[in-house]
Amino acid sequence: MPLTCRGRVRGQEPSRGDVDDALGKFSLTLIDSLDTLVVLNKTKEFEDAVRKVLRDVNLDNDVVVSVFETNIRVLGGLLGGHSLAIMLKEKGEYMQWYNDELLQMAKQLGYKLLPAFNTTSGLPYPRINLKFGIRKPEARTGTETDTCTACAGTLILEFAALSRFTGATIFEEYARKALDFLWEKRQRSSNLVGVTINIHTGDWVRKDSGVGAGIDSYYEYLLKAYVLLGDDSFLERFNTHYDAIMRYISQPPLLLDVHIHKPMLNARTWMDALLAFFPGLQVLKGDIRPAIETHEMLYQVIKKHNFLPEAFTTDFRVHWAQHPLRPEFAESTYFLYKATGDPYYLEVGKTLIENLNKYARVPCGFAAMKDVRTGSHEDRMDSFFLAEMFKYLYLLFADKEDIIFDIEDYIFTTEAHLLPLWLSTTNQSISKKNITSEYTELDDSNFDWTCPNTQILFPNDPLYAQSIREPLKNVVDKSCPRGIIRVEESFRSGAKPPLRARDFMATNPEHLEILKKMGAASSIDAEDGLRFMQEMIELSSQQQKEQQLPPRAVQIVSHPFFGRVVLTAGPAQFGLDLSKHKETRGFVASSKPYNGCSELTNPEAVMGKIALIQRGQCMFAEKARNIQNAGAIGGIVIDDNEGSSSDTAPLFQMAGDGKDTDDIKIPMLFLFSKEGSIILDAIREYEEVEVLLSDKAKDRAAILKGKMIPSYIINSNPEMENEEQSSPENDSQNQSDEQVSSSSQEVDLVDQESSEESSLNSHPESLSPADTDNVASISPSEQTSDPTENHETTNLNGECTDLDNQLQEQSETEEDSNPNVSWGKKVQPIDSILADWNEDIEAFEMMEKDEL
Ligand code: DMJ
């Protein structure tokens, strides 16, 4: 936990639901980062870390963990560590004492995971108790019926490596059985798989299908299993799925989820951040062109928000605003650089590193972004940050001689652990199912851009990748809100455009007639109907979101934080609106009484400062008036519910008092108790604590420029000496620090807004936190709420036509060449359409709840 500078231990912190399933009290980060140390040439540190693992890690804890996460992070981490330990031992200098101890631990862990496979299907239960296994009363798990496709299909690399390293064939056999079952269950006409499956019946529970959350590494492991194990059946399966992905899901540069039974119908109008690994996988497959296109689109989204939001819409607005420092985009950048040799990808890597240093680096590590729009942090640094992000970024810039072994001799697991390719020829006795007869030869048209190596197809052509990126240069900035493209085919040929949910009026008889028709006549009408329902659901959740104010940021700018710590704050429906006015900057002071419910007895202490007040005992507006009367320039209300945190609670919005609040001119923000105590602890430790209240965190250089920091402070802080005053060739942040130390030491306070300027946007109705529940998991969109309006404006400027045309052309071409297009012309009976609608609506509701 990089904000509170502690390790996260299951049970000792408020639960974060499924996210915690990766934590098994087994020193996750230590194990997950073992092989990163060797890649980074920290061999001595690796040796120490291995000793620590052997000395301290206990795998026999009474904790329920995710089988998938434990496999990819812990089993993979131990095996990656073992692979590099034996490599080092063989070199003769380091790890001479090593006697396969990590492998023994891996085997012990492997046996602990095996009871999860005790199902008739062979698909594993999603969770297991490390001490008690599954289904015993003490186990507290084993009643689940569903798992995700990636959860059941991302085992083969680690399990096969474990079998081949140890000779115990059972692991590879179990992983193969699960993969065989998934393959059997693929939807036979589309060759796609759904997101979740019933582990007992094999029925698809969620029938939407993409390459991101819930499915991603299933595809990755089919191709990589072929590479590692040399078994053709895995390649054949991968190629079959890949053909389906390129046919239905890929709409370059986008990758959009579809329904497995109706693959021409998009299931969402947004994409999740996990799909950013896909260009990397396409490179491994050799399909460079779409990899370049998707990667370029993702890069532009990153340039807009500094990080890839957890989900973003097809018109590139933020859908889910958090970013837990996921490595997928860095991974794809590394693979694309390897494939093209284009220095552009080094520039991309540089931007990623600069953004990490600028916005995520905090005194105890790198903090996840709670909200890419405000730049606020979450007290979390997931183990994949060291396992994957550091590794890929280092490798992107490393020359061959920087790495002490040949990285080409290894394959990366989904968690970027290294497994040696020589495993393909070791202990091969596992029985394989012969599936060749089931494999249908694929038409080659989907592999037009497949190439073994750019140096063969495009020898010495540095402009190759650039020529593919060029047309997509402005794809994000110049896009306009768009609906689902494919289902609009019918009206291009002269038919009436379908009714859109945003235009629907219940009082319009023509609209009602169209609506009735949607459920009856042809499947094209039915598609319109389904799309209409989808839009309705999205529109209504959109409208709910729009009644909410977006989150705000409290950034600690004084020594030793210097803007590095950014806390998520709830907005107020009264007082200065920080989105319309300049940020407010000031030192903090606690008010007396602390609840701020009566005239302050310490006005001299809060005068010209930002007052801290405790929640409770009177209305928020009353507190605001009391501190304003005492001369405070802003207020921070700290939650009185001990242990509350923005990590677990939905965004809280402070309501007015139901009366006119125009008299409140100062900005007011709300912090949950955990975030509040970071400020209170800072006061205890440093006395003078200065903060910035804003709608978006300012970057550190601007903060340092805005207010000069006396050089004695910089010089007196050893941490600053190391990090801030290093040599000029160091990172860009140092430049601003140099400017600081050489400039005047005067305090240059940021202007406060004049009180008359305050234009308030108060809503008389009070909102309770419960009212904001929906806002917490689905972040409000950051752009204008009216897609029609935006569309028109953009069209008038002629800016959005490129992407639309491109996509239109793309879908026209697909339609022309797609043998499955006749699917859309079949007539479906009304009952089945209505049943489908219900299913789709349920699927949508589940997706909305989906935690990535
Ligand atoms: C990693 O743990 C793995 O890459 C996994 O397959 C999905 N993504 C996370 C990091 O985002």
Coordinates of N, CA and C in Angstrom, one line a residue, residues 680-776:
L680 N -4.2 14.0 8.5 CA -4.0 14.2 10.0 C -2.6 13.6 10.4
D681 N -2.2 12.5 9.9 CA -0.9 11.9 10.2 C 0.2 12.9 9.7
A682 N 0.0 13.4 8.5 CA 1.0 14.4 8.0 C 1.2 15.6 8.9
I683 N 0.0 16.1 9.5 CA 0.1 17.2 10.4 C 0.9 16.8 11.6
R684 N 0.6 15.7 12.1 CA 1.3 15.2 13.3 C 2.8 15.2 13.1
E685 N 3.1 14.7 11.9 CA 4.6 14.5 11.6 C 5.3 15.8 11.2
Y686 N 4.6 16.6 10.4 CA 5.3 17.7 9.8 C 4.7 19.1 10.2
E687 N 3.7 19.1 11.0 CA 3.0 20.3 11.5 C 2.4 21.2 10.4
E688 N 3.2 21.7 9.5 CA 2.7 22.5 8.4 C 2.4 21.6 7.2
V689 N 1.1 21.6 6.8 CA 0.8 20.7 5.7 C -0.1 21.6 4.7
E690 N 0.4 21.6 3.5 CA -0.3 22.5 2.5 C -0.9 21.6 1.5
V691 N -2.1 21.9 1.1 CA -2.9 21.1 0.1 C -3.4 21.9 -1.0
L692 N -3.7 21.2 -2.1 CA -4.4 21.9 -3.2 C -5.7 21.2 -3.4
L693 N -6.8 22.0 -3.5 CA -8.1 21.4 -3.7 C -8.4 21.7 -5.2
S694 N -8.7 20.7 -6.0 CA -8.9 20.9 -7.4 C -9.8 19.9 -8.0
D695 N -10.1 20.1 -9.3 CA -10.9 19.0 -10.0 C -9.9 18.0 -10.6
K696 N -8.7 18.4 -10.8 CA -7.7 17.4 -11.4 C -6.4 17.7 -10.8
A697 N -5.6 16.7 -10.3 CA -4.4 17.0 -9.7 C -3.4 17.7 -10.7
K698 N -2.6 18.6 -10.1 CA -1.7 19.3 -11.0 C -0.4 18.5 -11.0
D699 N 0.3 18.6 -12.2 CA 1.6 17.8 -12.2 C 2.6 18.5 -11.3
R700 N 3.6 17.7 -10.9 CA 4.5 18.2 -9.8 C 5.3 19.4 -10.3
A701 N 5.7 19.4 -11.5 CA 6.5 20.5 -12.0 C 5.7 21.8 -11.8
A702 N 4.4 21.8 -12.1 CA 3.6 23.0 -12.0 C 3.5 23.4 -10.5
I703 N 3.4 22.4 -9.7 CA 3.2 22.7 -8.2 C 4.5 23.3 -7.7
L704 N 5.6 22.8 -8.1 CA 6.9 23.3 -7.7 C 7.1 24.7 -8.2
K705 N 6.6 25.0 -9.4 CA 6.8 26.3 -10.0 C 5.8 27.3 -9.3
G706 N 4.6 26.8 -9.0 CA 3.6 27.7 -8.4 C 4.0 28.2 -7.1
K707 N 4.7 27.5 -6.3 CA 5.1 27.9 -5.0 C 6.5 27.5 -4.7
M708 N 7.3 28.5 -4.5 CA 8.7 28.2 -4.4 C 9.0 27.5 -3.1
I709 N 9.9 26.5 -3.1 CA 10.2 25.8 -1.9 C 11.6 26.2 -1.4
P710 N 11.7 26.6 -0.2 CA 13.0 27.1 0.3 C 14.0 26.0 0.1
S711 N 15.2 26.3 -0.4 CA 16.2 25.3 -0.7 C 16.6 24.5 0.5
Y712 N 16.5 25.2 1.7 CA 17.0 24.5 2.9 C 16.1 23.2 3.1
I713 N 14.8 23.3 2.7 CA 14.0 22.1 2.9 C 14.4 21.0 2.0
I714 N 14.7 21.4 0.7 CA 15.1 20.4 -0.2 C 16.4 19.8 0.2
N715 N 17.4 20.6 0.7 CA 18.7 20.1 1.1 C 18.6 19.2 2.3
S716 N 17.6 19.6 3.2 CA 17.6 18.9 4.5 C 17.0 17.5 4.4
N717 N 16.4 17.2 3.3 CA 15.6 16.0 3.2 C 16.4 14.9 2.4
P718 N 16.9 13.9 3.0 CA 17.8 12.9 2.3 C 17.0 12.3 1.1
E719 N 15.7 12.0 1.3 CA 15.0 11.4 0.2 C 15.0 12.3 -1.0
M720 N 14.8 13.6 -0.7 CA 14.8 14.6 -1.8 C 16.2 14.7 -2.4
E721 N 17.2 14.6 -1.6 CA 18.6 14.6 -2.2 C 18.7 13.6 -3.2
N722 N 18.3 12.4 -2.8 CA 18.4 11.3 -3.8 C 17.6 11.4 -5.0
E723 N 16.3 11.7 -4.7 CA 15.3 11.6 -5.8 C 15.2 12.9 -6.6
E724 N 15.4 14.0 -5.9 CA 15.0 15.3 -6.5 C 16.3 16.0 -7.1
Q725 N 17.4 15.7 -6.4 CA 18.6 16.5 -6.8 C 19.6 15.7 -7.5
S726 N 19.2 14.7 -8.2 CA 20.2 13.9 -8.8 C 20.7 14.6 -10.1
S727 N 21.6 14.0 -10.8 CA 22.3 14.6 -11.8 C 21.4 15.0 -13.0
P728 N 21.8 16.0 -13.8 CA 20.9 16.5 -14.8 C 20.4 15.5 -15.8
E729 N 21.3 14.4 -16.0 CA 20.8 13.4 -17.0 C 19.7 12.6 -16.5
N730 N 19.3 12.7 -15.2 CA 18.2 12.0 -14.7 C 16.9 12.5 -15.2
D731 N 15.8 11.9 -14.7 CA 14.4 12.1 -15.3 C 14.0 13.6 -15.3
S732 N 13.0 13.8 -16.1 CA 12.6 15.1 -16.4 C 12.1 15.9 -15.2
Q733 N 11.7 15.2 -14.2 CA 11.2 15.9 -13.0 C 12.3 16.7 -12.4
N734 N 13.5 16.2 -12.5 CA 14.7 16.9 -11.9 C 14.8 18.3 -12.5
Q735 N 14.4 18.5 -13.8 CA 14.6 19.8 -14.4 C 13.8 20.8 -13.6
S736 N 12.6 20.5 -13.2 CA 11.8 21.5 -12.5 C 12.4 21.7 -11.1
D737 N 13.0 20.7 -10.5 CA 13.6 20.9 -9.2 C 14.8 21.8 -9.3
E738 N 15.5 21.6 -10.4 CA 16.7 22.5 -10.6 C 16.3 23.9 -10.7
Q739 N 15.2 24.1 -11.5 CA 14.7 25.5 -11.6 C 14.3 26.0 -10.2
V740 N 13.7 25.1 -9.4 CA 13.3 25.5 -8.1 C 14.5 26.0 -7.3
S741 N 15.5 25.2 -7.2 CA 16.6 25.5 -6.3 C 17.4 26.8 -6.8
S742 N 17.3 27.0 -8.1 CA 18.1 28.2 -8.5 C 17.2 29.4 -8.5
S743 N 15.9 29.3 -8.3 CA 15.1 30.5 -8.3 C 14.9 31.1 -7.0
S744 N 14.1 32.2 -7.0 CA 13.9 32.9 -5.7 C 13.2 32.1 -4.7
Q745 N 13.4 32.4 -3.5 CA 12.8 31.6 -2.4 C 11.5 32.2 -1.9
E746 N 11.1 33.2 -2.6 CA 9.8 33.9 -2.2 C 8.6 33.0 -2.3
V747 N 7.7 33.2 -1.5 CA 6.4 32.4 -1.6 C 5.5 33.1 -2.5
D748 N 5.1 32.4 -3.6 CA 4.3 33.0 -4.6 C 3.0 32.3 -4.6
L749 N 2.1 32.8 -3.7 CA 0.8 32.2 -3.5 C -0.1 32.2 -4.7
V750 N -0.7 31.1 -5.0 CA -1.7 31.1 -6.1 C -2.9 32.0 -5.7
D751 N -3.3 32.8 -6.6 CA -4.4 33.7 -6.4 C -5.6 33.0 -5.9
Q752 N -6.3 33.5 -4.9 CA -7.6 32.9 -4.6 C -8.7 33.5 -5.4
E753 N -9.7 32.8 -5.7 CA -10.8 33.3 -6.5 C -11.5 34.4 -5.7
S754 N -11.9 35.5 -6.4 CA -12.7 36.5 -5.7 C -14.1 35.9 -5.5
S755 N -14.6 36.3 -4.3 CA -15.8 35.6 -3.9 C -17.0 35.9 -4.8
E756 N -17.0 37.0 -5.5 CA -18.1 37.3 -6.3 C -18.2 36.3 -7.5
E757 N -17.0 35.8 -7.9 CA -17.0 35.0 -9.1 C -17.7 33.6 -8.9
S758 N -18.0 33.3 -7.7 CA -18.5 32.0 -7.5 C -19.9 31.8 -8.1
S759 N -20.0 30.8 -9.0 CA -21.3 30.6 -9.5 C -21.7 29.2 -9.1
L760 N -22.7 29.1 -8.3 CA -23.1 27.9 -7.7 C -24.1 27.1 -8.5
N761 N -24.0 25.8 -8.2 CA -24.8 24.9 -9.0 C -25.5 24.0 -8.0
S762 N -26.3 24.7 -7.1 CA -26.8 23.8 -6.0 C -28.1 23.1 -6.3
H763 N -28.2 21.9 -5.9 CA -29.4 21.1 -6.1 C -30.1 21.1 -4.7
P764 N -31.4 21.5 -4.7 CA -32.0 21.5 -3.4 C -32.2 20.1 -2.8
E765 N -32.3 19.1 -3.6 CA -32.6 17.8 -3.1 C -31.3 17.2 -2.4
S766 N -31.5 16.6 -1.3 CA -30.3 16.0 -0.6 C -30.0 14.6 -1.2
L767 N -28.7 14.4 -1.4 CA -28.3 13.1 -1.9 C -27.6 12.3 -0.7
S768 N -28.1 11.1 -0.5 CA -27.4 10.4 0.5 C -26.3 9.5 -0.2
P769 N -25.4 8.9 0.5 CA -24.4 8.1 -0.2 C -25.0 7.0 -0.9
A770 N -26.1 6.5 -0.4 CA -26.8 5.4 -1.1 C -27.2 5.8 -2.5
D771 N -27.6 7.1 -2.6 CA -28.0 7.6 -4.0 C -26.9 7.5 -5.0
T772 N -25.7 7.5 -4.5 CA -24.5 7.6 -5.4 C -23.9 6.2 -5.6
D773 N -24.6 5.2 -5.1 CA -24.0 3.8 -5.2 C -23.6 3.5 -6.7
N774 N -24.4 3.8 -7.6 CA -24.1 3.5 -9.0 C -22.9 4.2 -9.5
V775 N -22.6 5.3 -8.9 CA -21.5 6.1 -9.5 C -20.2 5.5 -9.1
A776 N -20.2 4.7 -8.1 CA -18.9 4.2 -7.6 C -18.3 3.3 -8.6

